[in-house]
GROMACS .gro file of C-alpha atoms in nm:
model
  401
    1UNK     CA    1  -1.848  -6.577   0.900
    2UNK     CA    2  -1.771  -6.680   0.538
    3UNK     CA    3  -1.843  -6.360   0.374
    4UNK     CA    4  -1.587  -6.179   0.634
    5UNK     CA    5  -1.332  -6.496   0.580
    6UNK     CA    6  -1.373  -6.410   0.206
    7UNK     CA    7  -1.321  -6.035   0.259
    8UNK     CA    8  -1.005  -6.098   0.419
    9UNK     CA    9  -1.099  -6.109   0.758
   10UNK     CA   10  -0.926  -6.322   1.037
   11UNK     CA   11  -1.208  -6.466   1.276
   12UNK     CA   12  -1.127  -6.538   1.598
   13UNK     CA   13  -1.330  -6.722   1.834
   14UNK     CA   14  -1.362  -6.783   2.177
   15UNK     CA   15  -1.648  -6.912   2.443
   16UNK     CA   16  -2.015  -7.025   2.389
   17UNK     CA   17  -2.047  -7.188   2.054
   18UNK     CA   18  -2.389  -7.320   2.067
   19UNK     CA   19  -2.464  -7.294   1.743
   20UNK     CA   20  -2.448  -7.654   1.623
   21UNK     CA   21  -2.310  -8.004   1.758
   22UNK     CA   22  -2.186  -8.117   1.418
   23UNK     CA   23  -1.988  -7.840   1.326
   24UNK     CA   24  -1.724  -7.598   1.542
   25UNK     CA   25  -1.646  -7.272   1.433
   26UNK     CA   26  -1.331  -7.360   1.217
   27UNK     CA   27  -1.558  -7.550   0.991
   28UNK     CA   28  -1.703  -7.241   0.973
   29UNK     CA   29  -1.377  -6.998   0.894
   30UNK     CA   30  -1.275  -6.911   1.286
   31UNK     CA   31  -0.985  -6.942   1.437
   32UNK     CA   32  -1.069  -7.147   1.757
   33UNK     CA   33  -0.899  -6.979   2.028
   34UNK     CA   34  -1.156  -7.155   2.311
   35UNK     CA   35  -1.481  -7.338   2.213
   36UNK     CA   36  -1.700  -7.474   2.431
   37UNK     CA   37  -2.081  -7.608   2.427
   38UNK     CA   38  -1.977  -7.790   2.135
   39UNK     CA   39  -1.988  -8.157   2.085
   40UNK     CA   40  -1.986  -8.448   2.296
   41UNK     CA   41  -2.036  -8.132   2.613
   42UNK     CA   42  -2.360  -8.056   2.811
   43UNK     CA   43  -2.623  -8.106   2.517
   44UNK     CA   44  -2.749  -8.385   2.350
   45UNK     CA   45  -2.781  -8.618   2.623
   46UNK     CA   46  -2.892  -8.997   2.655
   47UNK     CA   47  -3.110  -9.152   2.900
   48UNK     CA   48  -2.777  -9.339   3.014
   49UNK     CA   49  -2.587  -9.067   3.040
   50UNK     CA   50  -2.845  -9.016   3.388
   51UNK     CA   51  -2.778  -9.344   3.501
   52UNK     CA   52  -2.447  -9.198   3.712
   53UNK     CA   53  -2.647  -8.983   3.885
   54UNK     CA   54  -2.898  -9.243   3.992
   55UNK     CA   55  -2.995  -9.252   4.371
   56UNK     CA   56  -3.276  -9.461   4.609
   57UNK     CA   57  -3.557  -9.209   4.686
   58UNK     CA   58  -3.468  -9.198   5.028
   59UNK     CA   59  -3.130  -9.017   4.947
   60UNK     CA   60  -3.335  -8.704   4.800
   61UNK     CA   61  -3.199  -8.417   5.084
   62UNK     CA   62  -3.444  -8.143   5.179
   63UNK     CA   63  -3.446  -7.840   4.983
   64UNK     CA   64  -3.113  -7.613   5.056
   65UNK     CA   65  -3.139  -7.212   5.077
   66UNK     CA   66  -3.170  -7.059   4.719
   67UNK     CA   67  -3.247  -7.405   4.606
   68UNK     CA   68  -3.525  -7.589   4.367
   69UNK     CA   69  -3.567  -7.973   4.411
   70UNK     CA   70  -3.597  -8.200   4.122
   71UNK     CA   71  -3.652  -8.517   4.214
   72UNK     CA   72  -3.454  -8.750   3.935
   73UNK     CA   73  -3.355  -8.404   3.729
   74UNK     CA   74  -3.073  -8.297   3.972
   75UNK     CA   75  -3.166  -8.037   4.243
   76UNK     CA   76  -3.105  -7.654   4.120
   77UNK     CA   77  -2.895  -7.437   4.281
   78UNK     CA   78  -3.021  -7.091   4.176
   79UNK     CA   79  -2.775  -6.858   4.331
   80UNK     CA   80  -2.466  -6.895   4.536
   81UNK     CA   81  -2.134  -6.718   4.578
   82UNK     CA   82  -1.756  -6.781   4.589
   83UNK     CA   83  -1.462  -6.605   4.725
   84UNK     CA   84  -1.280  -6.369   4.486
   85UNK     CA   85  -0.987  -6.602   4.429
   86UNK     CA   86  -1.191  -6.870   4.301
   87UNK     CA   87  -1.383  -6.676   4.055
   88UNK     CA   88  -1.098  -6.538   3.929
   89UNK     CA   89  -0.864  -6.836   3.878
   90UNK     CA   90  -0.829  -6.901   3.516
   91UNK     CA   91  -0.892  -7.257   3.468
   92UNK     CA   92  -1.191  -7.514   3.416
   93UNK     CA   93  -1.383  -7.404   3.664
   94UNK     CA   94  -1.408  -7.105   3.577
   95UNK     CA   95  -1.584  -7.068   3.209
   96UNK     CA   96  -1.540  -6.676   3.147
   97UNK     CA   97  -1.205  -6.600   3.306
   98UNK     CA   98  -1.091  -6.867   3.051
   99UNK     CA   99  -1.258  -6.686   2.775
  100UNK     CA  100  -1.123  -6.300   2.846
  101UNK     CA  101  -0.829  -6.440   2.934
  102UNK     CA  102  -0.793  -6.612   2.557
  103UNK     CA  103  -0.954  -6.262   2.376
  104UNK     CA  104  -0.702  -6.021   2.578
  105UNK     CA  105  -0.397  -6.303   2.478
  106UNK     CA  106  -0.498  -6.255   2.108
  107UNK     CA  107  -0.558  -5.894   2.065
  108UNK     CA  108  -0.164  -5.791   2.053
  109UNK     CA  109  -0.131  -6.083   1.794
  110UNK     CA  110  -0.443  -5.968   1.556
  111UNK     CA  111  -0.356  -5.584   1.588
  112UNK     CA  112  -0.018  -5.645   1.474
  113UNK     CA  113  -0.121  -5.871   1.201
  114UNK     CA  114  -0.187  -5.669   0.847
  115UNK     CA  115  -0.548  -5.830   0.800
  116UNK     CA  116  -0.876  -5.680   0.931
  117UNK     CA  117  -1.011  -5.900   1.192
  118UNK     CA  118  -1.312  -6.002   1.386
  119UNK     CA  119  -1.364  -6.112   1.774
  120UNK     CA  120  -1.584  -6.308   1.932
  121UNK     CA  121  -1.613  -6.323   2.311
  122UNK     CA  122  -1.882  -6.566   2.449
  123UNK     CA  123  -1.935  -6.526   2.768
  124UNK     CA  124  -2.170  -6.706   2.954
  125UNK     CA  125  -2.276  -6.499   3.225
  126UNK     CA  126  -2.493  -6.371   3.390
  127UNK     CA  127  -2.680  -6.713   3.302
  128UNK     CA  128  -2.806  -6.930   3.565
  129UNK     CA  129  -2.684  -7.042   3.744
  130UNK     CA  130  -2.568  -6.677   3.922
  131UNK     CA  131  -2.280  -6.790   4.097
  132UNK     CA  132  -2.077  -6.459   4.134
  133UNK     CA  133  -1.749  -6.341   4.365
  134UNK     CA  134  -1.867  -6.211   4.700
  135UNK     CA  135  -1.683  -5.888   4.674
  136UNK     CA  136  -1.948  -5.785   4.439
  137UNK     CA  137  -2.244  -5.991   4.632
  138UNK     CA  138  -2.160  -5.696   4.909
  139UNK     CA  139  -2.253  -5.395   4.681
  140UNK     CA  140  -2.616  -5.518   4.657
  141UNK     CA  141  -2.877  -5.541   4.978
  142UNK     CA  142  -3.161  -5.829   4.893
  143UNK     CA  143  -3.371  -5.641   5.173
  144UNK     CA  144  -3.319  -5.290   4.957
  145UNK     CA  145  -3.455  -5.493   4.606
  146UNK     CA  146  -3.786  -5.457   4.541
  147UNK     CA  147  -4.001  -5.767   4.416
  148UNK     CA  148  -4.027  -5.733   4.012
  149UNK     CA  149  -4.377  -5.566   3.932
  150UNK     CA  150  -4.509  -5.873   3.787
  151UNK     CA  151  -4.386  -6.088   4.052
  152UNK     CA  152  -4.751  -6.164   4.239
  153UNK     CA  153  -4.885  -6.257   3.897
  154UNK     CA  154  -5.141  -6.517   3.949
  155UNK     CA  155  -5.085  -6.667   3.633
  156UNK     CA  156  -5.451  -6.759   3.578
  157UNK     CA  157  -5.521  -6.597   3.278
  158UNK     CA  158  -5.199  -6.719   3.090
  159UNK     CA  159  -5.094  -7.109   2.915
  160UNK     CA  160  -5.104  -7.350   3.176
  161UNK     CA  161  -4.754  -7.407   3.147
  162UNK     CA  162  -4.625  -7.120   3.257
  163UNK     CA  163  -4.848  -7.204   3.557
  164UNK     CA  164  -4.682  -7.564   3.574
  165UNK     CA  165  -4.323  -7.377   3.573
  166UNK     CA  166  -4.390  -7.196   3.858
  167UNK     CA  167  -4.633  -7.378   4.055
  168UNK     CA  168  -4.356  -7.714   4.023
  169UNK     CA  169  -4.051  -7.504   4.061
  170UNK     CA  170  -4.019  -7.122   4.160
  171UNK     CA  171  -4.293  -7.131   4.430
  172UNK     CA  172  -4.025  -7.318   4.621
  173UNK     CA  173  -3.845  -6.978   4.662
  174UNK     CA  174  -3.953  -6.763   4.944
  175UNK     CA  175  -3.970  -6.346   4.870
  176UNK     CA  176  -3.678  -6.321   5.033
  177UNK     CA  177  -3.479  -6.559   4.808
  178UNK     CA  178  -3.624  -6.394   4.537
  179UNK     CA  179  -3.477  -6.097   4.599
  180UNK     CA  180  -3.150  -6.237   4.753
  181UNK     CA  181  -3.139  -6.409   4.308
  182UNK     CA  182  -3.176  -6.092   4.185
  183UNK     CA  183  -2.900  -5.930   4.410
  184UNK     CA  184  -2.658  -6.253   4.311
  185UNK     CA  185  -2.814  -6.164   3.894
  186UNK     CA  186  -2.715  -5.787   3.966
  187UNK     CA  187  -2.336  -5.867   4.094
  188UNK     CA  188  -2.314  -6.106   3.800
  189UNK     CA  189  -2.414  -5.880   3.554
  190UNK     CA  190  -2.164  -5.618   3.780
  191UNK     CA  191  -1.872  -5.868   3.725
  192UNK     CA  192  -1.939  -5.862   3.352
  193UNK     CA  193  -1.892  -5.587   3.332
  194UNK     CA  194  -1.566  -5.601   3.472
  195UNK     CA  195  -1.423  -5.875   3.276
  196UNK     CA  196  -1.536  -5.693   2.940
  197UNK     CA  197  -1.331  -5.387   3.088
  198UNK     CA  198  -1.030  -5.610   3.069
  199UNK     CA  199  -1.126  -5.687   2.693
  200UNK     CA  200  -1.168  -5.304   2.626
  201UNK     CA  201  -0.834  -5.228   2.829
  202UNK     CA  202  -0.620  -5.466   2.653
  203UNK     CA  203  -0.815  -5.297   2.261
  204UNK     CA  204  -0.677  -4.985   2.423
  205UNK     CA  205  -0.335  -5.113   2.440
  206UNK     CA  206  -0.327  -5.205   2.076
  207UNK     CA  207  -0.378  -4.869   2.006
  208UNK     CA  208  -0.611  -4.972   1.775
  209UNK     CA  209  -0.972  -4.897   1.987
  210UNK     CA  210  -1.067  -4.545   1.811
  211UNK     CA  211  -1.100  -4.776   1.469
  212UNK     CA  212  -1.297  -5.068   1.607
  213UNK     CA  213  -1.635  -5.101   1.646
  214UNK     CA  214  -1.707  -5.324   2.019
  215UNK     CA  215  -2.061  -5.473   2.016
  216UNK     CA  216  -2.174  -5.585   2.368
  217UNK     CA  217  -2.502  -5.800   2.343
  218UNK     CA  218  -2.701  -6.110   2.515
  219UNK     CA  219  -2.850  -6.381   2.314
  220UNK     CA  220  -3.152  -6.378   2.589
  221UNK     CA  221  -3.275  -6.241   2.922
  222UNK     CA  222  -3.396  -6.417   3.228
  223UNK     CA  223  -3.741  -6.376   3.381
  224UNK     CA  224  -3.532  -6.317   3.716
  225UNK     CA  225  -3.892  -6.364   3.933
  226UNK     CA  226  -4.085  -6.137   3.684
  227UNK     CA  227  -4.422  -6.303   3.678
  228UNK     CA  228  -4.240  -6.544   3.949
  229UNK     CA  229  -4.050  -6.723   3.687
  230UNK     CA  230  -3.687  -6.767   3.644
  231UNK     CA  231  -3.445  -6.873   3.332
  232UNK     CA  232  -3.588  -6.823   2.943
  233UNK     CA  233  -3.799  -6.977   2.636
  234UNK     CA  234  -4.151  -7.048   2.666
  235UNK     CA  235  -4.336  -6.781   2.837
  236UNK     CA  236  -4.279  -6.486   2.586
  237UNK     CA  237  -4.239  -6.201   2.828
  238UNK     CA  238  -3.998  -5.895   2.756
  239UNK     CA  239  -3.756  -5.966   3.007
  240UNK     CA  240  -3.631  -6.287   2.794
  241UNK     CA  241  -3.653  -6.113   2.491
  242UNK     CA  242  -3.525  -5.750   2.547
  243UNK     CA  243  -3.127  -5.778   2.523
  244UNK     CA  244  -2.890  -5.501   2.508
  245UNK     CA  245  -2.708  -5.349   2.256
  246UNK     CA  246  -2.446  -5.114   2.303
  247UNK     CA  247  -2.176  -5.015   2.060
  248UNK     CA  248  -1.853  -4.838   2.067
  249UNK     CA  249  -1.711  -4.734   1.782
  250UNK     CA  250  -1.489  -4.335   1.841
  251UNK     CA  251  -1.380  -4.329   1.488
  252UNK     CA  252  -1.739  -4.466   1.328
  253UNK     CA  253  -2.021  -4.361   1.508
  254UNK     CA  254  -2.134  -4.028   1.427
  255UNK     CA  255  -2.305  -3.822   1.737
  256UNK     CA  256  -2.216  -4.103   2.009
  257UNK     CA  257  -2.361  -4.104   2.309
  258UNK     CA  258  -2.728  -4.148   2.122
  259UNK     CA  259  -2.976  -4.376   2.244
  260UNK     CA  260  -3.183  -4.525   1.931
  261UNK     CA  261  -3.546  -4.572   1.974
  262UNK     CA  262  -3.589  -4.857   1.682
  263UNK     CA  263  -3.703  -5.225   1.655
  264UNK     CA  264  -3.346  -5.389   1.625
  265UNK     CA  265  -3.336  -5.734   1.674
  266UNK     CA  266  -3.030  -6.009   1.697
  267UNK     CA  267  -3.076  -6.068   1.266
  268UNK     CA  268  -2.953  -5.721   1.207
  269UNK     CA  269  -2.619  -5.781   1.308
  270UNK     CA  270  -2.470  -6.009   1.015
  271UNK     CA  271  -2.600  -5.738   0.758
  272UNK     CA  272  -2.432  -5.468   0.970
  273UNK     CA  273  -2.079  -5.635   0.946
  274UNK     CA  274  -2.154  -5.747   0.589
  275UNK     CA  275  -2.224  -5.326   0.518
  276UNK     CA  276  -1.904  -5.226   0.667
  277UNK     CA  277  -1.714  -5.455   0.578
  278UNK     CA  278  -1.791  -5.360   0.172
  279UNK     CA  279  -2.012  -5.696   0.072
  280UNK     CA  280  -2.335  -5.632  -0.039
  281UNK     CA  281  -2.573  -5.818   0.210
  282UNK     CA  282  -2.800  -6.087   0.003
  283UNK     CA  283  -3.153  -5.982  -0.069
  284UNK     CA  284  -3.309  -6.273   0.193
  285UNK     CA  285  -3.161  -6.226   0.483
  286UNK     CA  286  -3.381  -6.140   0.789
  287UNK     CA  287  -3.230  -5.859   0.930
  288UNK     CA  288  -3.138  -5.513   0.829
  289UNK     CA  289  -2.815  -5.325   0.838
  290UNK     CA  290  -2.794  -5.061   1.108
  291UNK     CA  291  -2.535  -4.874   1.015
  292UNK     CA  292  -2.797  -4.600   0.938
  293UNK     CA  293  -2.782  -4.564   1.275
  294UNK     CA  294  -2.432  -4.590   1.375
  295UNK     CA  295  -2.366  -4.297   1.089
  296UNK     CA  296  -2.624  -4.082   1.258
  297UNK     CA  297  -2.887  -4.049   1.001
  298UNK     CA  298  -3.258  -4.034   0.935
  299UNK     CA  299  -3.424  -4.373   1.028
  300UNK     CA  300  -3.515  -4.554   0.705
  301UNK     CA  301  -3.869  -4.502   0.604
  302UNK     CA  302  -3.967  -4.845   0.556
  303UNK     CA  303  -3.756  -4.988   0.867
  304UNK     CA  304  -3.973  -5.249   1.071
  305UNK     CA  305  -4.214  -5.137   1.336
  306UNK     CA  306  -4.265  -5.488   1.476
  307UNK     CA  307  -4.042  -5.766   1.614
  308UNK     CA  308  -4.084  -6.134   1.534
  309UNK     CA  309  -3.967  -6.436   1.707
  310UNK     CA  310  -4.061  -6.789   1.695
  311UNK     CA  311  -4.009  -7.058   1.976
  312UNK     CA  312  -4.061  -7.421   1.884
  313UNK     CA  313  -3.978  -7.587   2.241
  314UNK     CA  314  -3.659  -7.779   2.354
  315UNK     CA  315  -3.769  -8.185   2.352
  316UNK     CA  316  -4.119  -8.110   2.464
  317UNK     CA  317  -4.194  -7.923   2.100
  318UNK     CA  318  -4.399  -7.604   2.205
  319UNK     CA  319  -4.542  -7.394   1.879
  320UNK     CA  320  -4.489  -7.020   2.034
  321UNK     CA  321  -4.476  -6.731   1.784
  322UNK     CA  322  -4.417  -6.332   1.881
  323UNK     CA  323  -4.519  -6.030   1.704
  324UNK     CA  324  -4.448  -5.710   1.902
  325UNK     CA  325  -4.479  -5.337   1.809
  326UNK     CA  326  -4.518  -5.033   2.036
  327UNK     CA  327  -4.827  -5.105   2.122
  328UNK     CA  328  -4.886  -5.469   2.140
  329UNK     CA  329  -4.783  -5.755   2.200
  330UNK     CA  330  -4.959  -6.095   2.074
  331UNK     CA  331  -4.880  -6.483   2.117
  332UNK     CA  332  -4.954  -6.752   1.946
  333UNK     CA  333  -4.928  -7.047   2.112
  334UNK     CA  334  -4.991  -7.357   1.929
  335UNK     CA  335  -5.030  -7.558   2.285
  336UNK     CA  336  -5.296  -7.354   2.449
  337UNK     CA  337  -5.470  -7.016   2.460
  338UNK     CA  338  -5.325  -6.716   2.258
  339UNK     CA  339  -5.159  -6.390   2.472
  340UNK     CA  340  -5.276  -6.024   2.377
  341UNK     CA  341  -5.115  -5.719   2.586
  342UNK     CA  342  -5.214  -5.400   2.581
  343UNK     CA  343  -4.782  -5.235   2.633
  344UNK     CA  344  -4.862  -4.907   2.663
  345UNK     CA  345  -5.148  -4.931   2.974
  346UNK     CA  346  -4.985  -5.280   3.075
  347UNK     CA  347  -4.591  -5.280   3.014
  348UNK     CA  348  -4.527  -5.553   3.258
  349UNK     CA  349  -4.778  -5.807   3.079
  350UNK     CA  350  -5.043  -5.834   3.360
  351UNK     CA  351  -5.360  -5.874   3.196
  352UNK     CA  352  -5.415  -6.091   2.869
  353UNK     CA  353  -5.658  -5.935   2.678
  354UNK     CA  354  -5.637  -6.182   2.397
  355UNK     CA  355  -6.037  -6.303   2.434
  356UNK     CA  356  -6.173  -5.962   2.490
  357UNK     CA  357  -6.420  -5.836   2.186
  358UNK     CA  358  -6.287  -5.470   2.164
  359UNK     CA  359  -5.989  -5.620   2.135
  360UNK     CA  360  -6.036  -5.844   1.843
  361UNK     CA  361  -5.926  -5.637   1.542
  362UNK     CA  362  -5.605  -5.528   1.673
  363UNK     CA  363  -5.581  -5.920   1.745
  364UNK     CA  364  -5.640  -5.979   1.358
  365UNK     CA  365  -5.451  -5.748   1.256
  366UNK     CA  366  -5.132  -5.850   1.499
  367UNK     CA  367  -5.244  -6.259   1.330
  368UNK     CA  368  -5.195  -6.056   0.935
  369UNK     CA  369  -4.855  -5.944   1.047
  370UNK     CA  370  -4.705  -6.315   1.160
  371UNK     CA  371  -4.819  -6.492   0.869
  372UNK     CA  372  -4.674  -6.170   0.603
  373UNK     CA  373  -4.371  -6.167   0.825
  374UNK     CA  374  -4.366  -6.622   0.782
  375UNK     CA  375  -4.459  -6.516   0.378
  376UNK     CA  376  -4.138  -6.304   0.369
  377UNK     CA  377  -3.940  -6.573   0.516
  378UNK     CA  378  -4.035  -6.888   0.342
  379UNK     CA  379  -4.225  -7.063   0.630
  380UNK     CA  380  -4.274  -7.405   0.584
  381UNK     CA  381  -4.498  -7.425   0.830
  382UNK     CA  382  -4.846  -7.374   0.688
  383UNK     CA  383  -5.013  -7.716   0.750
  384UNK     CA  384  -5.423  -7.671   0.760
  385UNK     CA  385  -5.462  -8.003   0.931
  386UNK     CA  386  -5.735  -7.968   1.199
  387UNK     CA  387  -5.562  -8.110   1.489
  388UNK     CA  388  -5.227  -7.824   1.463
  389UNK     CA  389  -5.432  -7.511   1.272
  390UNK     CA  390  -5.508  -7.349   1.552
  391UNK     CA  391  -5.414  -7.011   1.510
  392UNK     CA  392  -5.738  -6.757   1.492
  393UNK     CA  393  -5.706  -6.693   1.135
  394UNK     CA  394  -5.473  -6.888   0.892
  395UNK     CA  395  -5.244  -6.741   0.613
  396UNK     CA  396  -5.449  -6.708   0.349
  397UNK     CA  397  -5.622  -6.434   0.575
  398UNK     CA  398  -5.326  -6.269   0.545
  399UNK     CA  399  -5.199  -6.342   0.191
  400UNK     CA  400  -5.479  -6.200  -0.015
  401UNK     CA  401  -5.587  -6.609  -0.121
   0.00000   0.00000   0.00000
């Protein structure tokens, strides 16, 4: 955000903040048109802020349709639906309406204004829980949906916590609410859609939507019953990790219409707006610029062929890290057994290969890549103490020590 402030942009901001509970975006050059998961909101509870929802253990109800019990957590309503008049009423109950609503008031204001300008939108949807409008419930037939592939994975050959997530809480779910949660996920992700045509509609009116680029990504997935396991962050599977990107851009992008076969991940972004914008990106950020891409040319020779990500837990402090190329995928998980897959015979993560002796090299090899990619960022996490150096092979493997 600064670099764009300093550029002469005007930020606006509205939705999800998440970012930080100390700050809010104006400490950080926005505009705040709507914040919310900021502050003093749904994170960074006490243990007395549970003591209002207290209750004898005879009160616990049996377990509704669509429903996971959590005995002294609050019971989880998965899925549900809501007329369309509800769902669409702008007002607290209703996070996203809120949201568009603020972006679409703002556009005529920041078009008109002489400064270039930047938009956020934070939606929340199609998080859980997938509480959607009926209308759009009707388009989609839970008998039609097919269970995901990975669905009837047994689990056994994976960390025991992703057997502990399931086992404790999606096992609850019969097949058929299964699939009725991914019909509800569907006509979320449906009514998105719709509410970031009103965004587009009211860019269009501005007259200014041939010269703006429109980004539309996810900061996650959700399992959605792949591997029988619902919401995101420790396991590692694809369907957390694998967001969308689409852009927009009819004055910009050369040869639209193009779908780009690249590594991309969520750090590429602030170098992108830096680029075309006219700042020169610092030398340490993670990501990479893609305008390459949106111009239409040659894919740089030394862009990445891997993806990184790290995962160190909410309050129960998991170690996970990701390295992904092509070909395969490997885990290191500091709090049980490692994860090898094989993605091009096994693209749905079946069988962990990650103790099998032909195997082993492309293991090492996957191991070299984390720690270069943790040189490159200025890990501080390198600590040889027996009890927490558990990966296969340590750095110095790596480093050339």
């Amino acid at each position: 955000a600064e670099p764009l402030r300093a550029a002469g942009y005007h930020l606006s901001f509205a939705g999800k903040w998440h970012v930080s509970a100390a700050e809010t975006p104006a400490d950080r050059g926005w505009e705040e048109l709507i914040v919310t998961s900021k502050r003093g909101t749904h994170h960074g509870r006490s243990i007395n802020d549970w003591r209002a929802q207290a209750r004898q253990p005879e009160q616990e109800n049996p377990r509704c349709h669509g429903q996971i019990v959590r005995p002294g957590w609050g019971d989880n309503q998965l899925y549900d639906s809501v007329p369309d008049e509800r769902m669409r009423a702008v007002d607290a109950l209703n996070h996203d309406e809120q949201v568009v609503q603020a972006a679409v008031d703002a556009l005529p204001r920041l078009a008109a204004s002489n400064q270039p300008w930047l938009l956020f939108v934070g939606m929340i949807g199609p998080h859980d829980p997938f509480v959607v409008p009926e209308s759009y419930l009707q388009r989609y037939d839970p008998a039609a949906i097919p269970l995901p592939a990975s669905y009837h994975d047994s689990l056994d050959d994976k960390p025991r916590v992703y057997q502990r997530m399931r086992r404790q809480y999606w096992d609850q779910l019969t097949e058929q609410e299964v699939r009725e949660s991914i019909a509800h996920y569907w006509a979320y992700c449906t009514y998105e859609d719709d509410l970031l045509g009103r965004v587009l509609d009211a860019l269009h009116a501005t007259g200014q939507a041939d010269d703006t680029l429109v980004l539309f990504l996810s900061d996650h997935g959700d399992y959605c019953g792949a591997h029988g396991l619902y919401l995101k962050g420790v396991p590692a599977f694809r369907e957390a990790y694998h967001v969308p990107c689409i852009a927009r851009w009819p004055a910009g992008i050369a040869a639209p219409n193009r779908t780009v076969d690249a590594t991309v991940t969520l750090a590429d972004f602030a170098p992108t707006f830096m680029e075309l914008a006219g700042i020169a990106p610092p030398p340490d950020l993670s990501g990479r610029s893609l305008v390459p891409f949106l111009r239409g040319t040659a894919t740089p020779a030394d862009w990445p062929d891997a993806f990184y990500s790290q995962m160190n837990g909410v309050e129960l402090y998991y170690s996970q890290r990701i390295v992904a190329t092509a070909e395969y995928k490997y885990v290191y998980n500091g709090f049980d057994f490692d994860e090898l897959y094989d993605l091009r015979r096994d693209p749905h993560e079946l069988e962990n290969l990650a103790d099998q002796q032909e195997y082993q090299e492309i293991k090492h090899e996957l191991v070299r890549k984390m720690w270069r990619f943790a040189a490159r960022e200025d890990d501080i996490i390198f600590n040889p103490y027996g009890t927490v150096a558990l990966a296969p092979w340590g750095p110095a493997d790596a480093l050339g020590q």
